[in-house]
Amino acid sequence: MLLFLNFFKKKKKVVPPKQMHTKSQKPKQTNEHIATRKGEIGEYKIDIQLDQLPKGCRYLSDLLVSNPKAKSGYSQIDHVVLTSHGIFVIETKNYQGTIYGGKDRKTWLVNGKFKMMNPFVQNYGHIKALTSLIDKKYRDLFISMVSFTKRSTFKVGDDYRKIASNELIVYDVELSEFLHRKVSVLKIHHKEPLLSENDIDTIYHAFLNANITDPEMIEKHKHALKTNTLVEDSSSSSTCVSCNKPVSQKVEAFCLSNKKFNGKVFCYAHQKTAH
């Protein structure tokens, strides 16, 4: 009997040890991957907000329409919300840090260092592209909204936060709240709907039919955006005061926003020795 038991003990299946998932085994994420992931999370939050819109509202997301006045030849519009009292065009941003800007500034700053186009100027271009697709009688019904994540802080003036304005800056988690409030204010001023159900349906399908879905054209747009970004980033009229070497716009913005440089611009090499 003892021999019989020993036989089975020897035949006992050896289970290999479980693989341990360590940090070193995970694929390294690039800045592009991280940015993409943050962008996806931001868009997910916006989608949740849009799903909370009142009955009768319709919206479209991620539209690409022809725009001859844009550098790429197209306008990529994040979200359009159609309501009985206005058409909301929403530009979403995923920047982290303090956003400095104002109505009279063509470019804004992130953390006082990096330039970004005034998003309302950008959104104005989107609205003009959409206006060309529908009847002129709707052109005064557009409201421009820019949504940032809660990882950012605004230093852009109070007007953008006043519900009476047709240019509103909001956090992604309060988008539906501001939409509700804006529509409520418009209803006070206009007792009757400015857009009928038929109007909303007509505009919705006009935008939908204009949306470009051809993969080749989408890639052409993306390539043009990257090219324009590189050109804008590398072009600057400033040079280093120490060696006269041309500097990029980002370097220029960094130096001008840093008090220790006293309004002077230095290249990377001379920033360490600047006093």
Coordinates of C-alpha atoms in Angstrom, one line a residue:
M1 CA 0.0 0.0 0.0
L2 CA 2.8 2.4 0.9
L3 CA 4.5 1.7 -2.4
F4 CA 1.2 2.3 -4.2
L5 CA 0.9 5.7 -2.6
N6 CA 4.5 6.6 -3.3
F7 CA 3.9 5.8 -7.0
F8 CA 1.1 8.4 -7.2
K9 CA 3.2 11.0 -5.4
K10 CA 5.9 10.7 -8.0
K11 CA 3.3 11.0 -10.8
K12 CA 1.9 14.2 -9.4
K13 CA 1.7 16.9 -12.1
V14 CA 4.2 19.7 -11.6
V15 CA 2.4 23.0 -12.2
P16 CA 4.7 25.6 -13.6
P17 CA 5.0 28.8 -11.6
K18 CA 2.7 31.6 -12.7
Q19 CA 4.2 34.4 -14.7
M20 CA 4.7 37.5 -12.7
H21 CA 3.7 40.8 -14.4
T22 CA 6.4 43.2 -13.5
K23 CA 6.9 46.8 -14.7
S24 CA 9.8 45.7 -16.8
Q25 CA 7.7 43.3 -18.8
K26 CA 5.2 46.0 -19.9
P27 CA 5.8 47.7 -23.2
K28 CA 7.1 51.1 -22.8
Q29 CA 4.6 53.8 -23.6
T30 CA 5.7 56.7 -25.7
N31 CA 4.6 60.3 -25.2
E32 CA 2.4 59.8 -28.3
H33 CA 0.7 56.8 -26.8
I34 CA 0.1 58.6 -23.5
A35 CA -1.3 61.6 -25.3
T36 CA -3.6 59.4 -27.4
R37 CA -4.8 57.7 -24.3
K38 CA -5.5 61.0 -22.5
G39 CA -7.3 62.2 -25.6
E40 CA -9.5 59.0 -25.7
I41 CA -10.4 59.5 -22.0
G42 CA -11.2 63.2 -22.6
E43 CA -13.5 62.3 -25.6
Y44 CA -15.2 59.5 -23.4
K45 CA -16.0 62.2 -20.8
I46 CA -17.5 64.4 -23.5
D47 CA -19.6 61.6 -24.9
I48 CA -21.0 61.0 -21.4
Q49 CA -21.9 64.7 -21.2
L50 CA -23.6 64.7 -24.6
D51 CA -25.6 61.6 -23.8
Q52 CA -27.2 63.7 -21.0
L53 CA -28.6 66.3 -23.4
P54 CA -32.4 66.9 -23.2
K55 CA -34.8 65.3 -25.6
G56 CA -35.0 66.9 -29.0
C57 CA -31.3 67.7 -29.1
R58 CA -29.1 66.0 -31.7
Y59 CA -25.4 65.9 -32.1
L60 CA -22.6 64.8 -34.4
S61 CA -19.0 64.0 -33.4
D62 CA -15.7 64.0 -35.2
L63 CA -16.7 65.7 -38.5
L64 CA -14.3 66.3 -41.3
V65 CA -15.6 68.8 -43.8
S66 CA -14.0 70.7 -46.7
N67 CA -12.7 74.1 -45.9
P68 CA -10.7 75.9 -48.6
K69 CA -9.6 78.6 -46.2
A70 CA -7.9 76.1 -43.8
K71 CA -4.2 75.3 -44.3
S72 CA -5.0 71.6 -44.7
G73 CA -8.0 72.3 -46.9
Y74 CA -10.3 70.7 -44.3
S75 CA -11.9 71.5 -40.9
Q76 CA -12.0 68.7 -38.3
I77 CA -14.8 69.5 -35.8
D78 CA -15.0 67.6 -32.6
H79 CA -18.7 68.0 -31.8
V80 CA -21.8 69.8 -33.0
V81 CA -25.0 70.0 -30.9
L82 CA -28.3 71.0 -32.5
T83 CA -30.9 72.4 -30.1
S84 CA -34.2 74.3 -30.6
H85 CA -32.4 77.6 -29.7
G86 CA -28.9 77.3 -31.1
I87 CA -26.2 75.3 -32.8
F88 CA -23.2 74.6 -30.5
V89 CA -19.8 73.9 -32.0
I90 CA -17.5 72.4 -29.5
E91 CA -13.7 72.2 -29.7
T92 CA -12.1 69.9 -27.1
K93 CA -8.6 70.3 -25.7
N94 CA -6.5 68.0 -23.5
Y95 CA -3.8 70.3 -22.3
Q96 CA -2.5 70.0 -18.8
G97 CA -1.6 73.1 -16.8
T98 CA -2.5 76.8 -16.7
I99 CA -4.0 78.2 -19.9
Y100 CA -3.2 81.9 -20.5
G101 CA -5.2 83.8 -23.1
G102 CA -7.8 86.4 -24.0
K103 CA -10.2 87.5 -26.8
D104 CA -7.6 89.9 -28.3
R105 CA -4.8 87.3 -28.5
K106 CA -4.3 85.2 -31.6
T107 CA -2.2 82.7 -29.7
W108 CA -2.5 81.5 -26.1
L109 CA 0.1 80.0 -23.8
V110 CA 0.1 76.7 -21.9
N111 CA 2.0 77.1 -18.6
G112 CA 3.4 80.3 -19.9
K113 CA 5.8 78.4 -22.2
F114 CA 4.1 76.7 -25.1
K115 CA 2.0 78.5 -27.7
M116 CA -1.4 77.3 -28.9
M117 CA -3.8 78.9 -31.4
N118 CA -6.6 80.8 -29.7
P119 CA -9.1 77.9 -29.7
F120 CA -12.0 80.4 -30.4
V121 CA -10.2 81.6 -33.5
Q122 CA -9.8 78.0 -34.5
N123 CA -13.5 77.3 -33.8
Y124 CA -14.5 80.3 -35.7
G125 CA -13.0 78.7 -38.8
H126 CA -15.0 75.6 -38.1
I127 CA -18.2 77.5 -37.7
K128 CA -17.6 79.3 -41.0
A129 CA -17.1 76.0 -42.7
L130 CA -20.3 74.6 -41.3
T131 CA -22.2 77.8 -42.2
S132 CA -21.4 77.3 -45.8
L133 CA -23.2 74.0 -45.8
I134 CA -26.6 75.3 -44.6
D135 CA -29.1 78.2 -45.3
K136 CA -27.8 81.7 -44.5
K137 CA -30.8 82.2 -42.1
Y138 CA -29.1 80.0 -39.6
R139 CA -25.7 81.8 -39.5
D140 CA -26.5 83.8 -36.3
L141 CA -27.5 80.8 -34.3
F142 CA -24.0 79.4 -33.7
I143 CA -22.5 79.3 -30.2
S144 CA -18.8 78.5 -29.9
M145 CA -17.7 76.3 -26.9
V146 CA -14.2 75.2 -26.0
S147 CA -13.9 72.3 -23.5
F148 CA -10.7 71.6 -21.4
T149 CA -10.1 68.8 -19.0
K150 CA -9.9 69.3 -15.2
R151 CA -6.2 68.9 -15.5
S152 CA -6.1 72.5 -16.6
T153 CA -6.8 75.9 -15.1
F154 CA -8.1 79.0 -16.9
K155 CA -6.4 82.4 -16.9
V156 CA -8.4 83.8 -19.9
G157 CA -10.7 86.5 -18.5
D158 CA -14.2 86.2 -17.0
D159 CA -16.2 86.8 -20.2
Y160 CA -15.7 83.3 -21.4
R161 CA -17.4 82.0 -18.3
K162 CA -20.5 84.2 -18.5
I163 CA -23.5 82.3 -19.8
A164 CA -24.7 85.3 -21.8
S165 CA -21.7 85.0 -24.0
N166 CA -21.7 83.2 -27.4
E167 CA -18.1 82.1 -26.7
L168 CA -17.9 79.8 -23.7
I169 CA -15.0 78.0 -22.1
V170 CA -15.9 75.0 -19.9
Y171 CA -14.4 71.9 -18.3
D172 CA -15.4 68.6 -19.9
V173 CA -17.4 67.5 -16.8
E174 CA -19.6 70.6 -16.9
L175 CA -20.3 70.6 -20.6
S176 CA -24.0 69.5 -20.4
E177 CA -24.6 71.9 -17.5
F178 CA -23.4 74.9 -19.5
L179 CA -25.4 73.7 -22.5
H180 CA -28.6 73.4 -20.4
R181 CA -28.0 76.9 -18.9
K182 CA -27.3 78.5 -22.2
V183 CA -30.4 77.1 -23.8
S184 CA -32.5 78.2 -20.8
V185 CA -31.2 81.8 -21.2
L186 CA -32.0 81.7 -24.9
K187 CA -35.5 80.5 -24.2
I188 CA -36.1 83.5 -21.9
H189 CA -35.1 85.8 -24.7
H190 CA -36.9 83.8 -27.4
K191 CA -40.2 82.3 -26.3
E192 CA -40.6 80.4 -29.5
P193 CA -38.0 77.9 -30.8
L194 CA -35.5 79.3 -33.2
L195 CA -35.1 75.9 -34.9
S196 CA -38.0 73.6 -35.6
E197 CA -37.7 69.8 -35.5
N198 CA -37.6 69.9 -39.3
D199 CA -34.8 72.6 -39.2
I200 CA -32.8 70.5 -36.9
D201 CA -33.2 67.4 -39.1
T202 CA -32.3 69.4 -42.2
I203 CA -29.1 70.8 -40.7
Y204 CA -28.2 67.5 -39.1
H205 CA -28.3 65.7 -42.5
A206 CA -26.5 68.5 -44.2
F207 CA -23.6 68.2 -41.8
L208 CA -23.7 64.4 -42.0
N209 CA -23.7 64.3 -45.8
A210 CA -20.7 66.7 -45.9
N211 CA -18.7 64.6 -43.5
I212 CA -15.6 63.1 -45.2
T213 CA -15.1 59.4 -44.5
D214 CA -12.6 58.6 -47.3
P215 CA -9.5 57.1 -45.5
E216 CA -7.1 58.7 -48.1
M217 CA -8.5 62.2 -47.6
I218 CA -8.4 61.7 -43.8
E219 CA -4.8 60.8 -44.0
K220 CA -4.1 63.7 -46.3
H221 CA -5.6 66.0 -43.7
K222 CA -3.6 64.5 -40.8
H223 CA -0.4 64.8 -42.8
A224 CA -1.1 68.4 -43.7
L225 CA -1.7 69.2 -40.0
K226 CA 1.6 67.6 -39.0
T227 CA 3.5 69.5 -41.7
N228 CA 2.0 72.8 -40.7
T229 CA 2.7 72.2 -37.0
L230 CA 6.4 71.5 -37.8
V231 CA 6.7 74.6 -39.9
E232 CA 5.0 76.8 -37.3
D233 CA 7.0 75.4 -34.5
S234 CA 10.3 75.9 -36.3
S235 CA 9.6 79.4 -37.6
S236 CA 10.4 82.4 -35.4
S237 CA 11.8 85.8 -36.0
S238 CA 13.8 85.7 -32.8
T239 CA 17.5 84.7 -32.4
C240 CA 19.7 83.9 -29.4
V241 CA 21.2 87.1 -28.0
S242 CA 24.4 85.2 -27.3
C243 CA 25.1 83.4 -30.5
N244 CA 22.5 84.9 -32.9
K245 CA 21.2 81.4 -33.6
P246 CA 17.5 81.2 -34.7
V247 CA 15.2 79.7 -32.1
S248 CA 11.8 78.0 -32.4
Q249 CA 8.6 79.6 -31.2
K250 CA 8.5 77.3 -28.2
V251 CA 11.9 78.4 -27.1
E252 CA 11.0 82.1 -27.7
A253 CA 7.8 81.7 -25.6
F254 CA 9.7 80.0 -22.8
C255 CA 12.3 82.7 -22.5
L256 CA 9.9 85.5 -22.7
S257 CA 7.7 84.0 -20.0
N258 CA 10.7 83.3 -17.7
K259 CA 11.6 86.3 -15.5
K260 CA 15.3 85.3 -15.1
F261 CA 15.9 86.0 -18.8
N262 CA 14.6 89.7 -18.5
G263 CA 12.8 89.6 -21.8
K264 CA 15.7 88.3 -23.7
V265 CA 15.8 85.1 -25.9
F266 CA 18.4 82.4 -25.5
C267 CA 19.0 79.2 -27.4
Y268 CA 19.0 75.9 -25.3
A269 CA 22.8 76.0 -25.1
H270 CA 23.0 79.5 -23.6
Q271 CA 19.9 79.3 -21.3
K272 CA 22.1 77.6 -18.7
T273 CA 24.7 80.4 -18.7
A274 CA 22.2 83.3 -18.9
H275 CA 21.9 85.6 -15.9

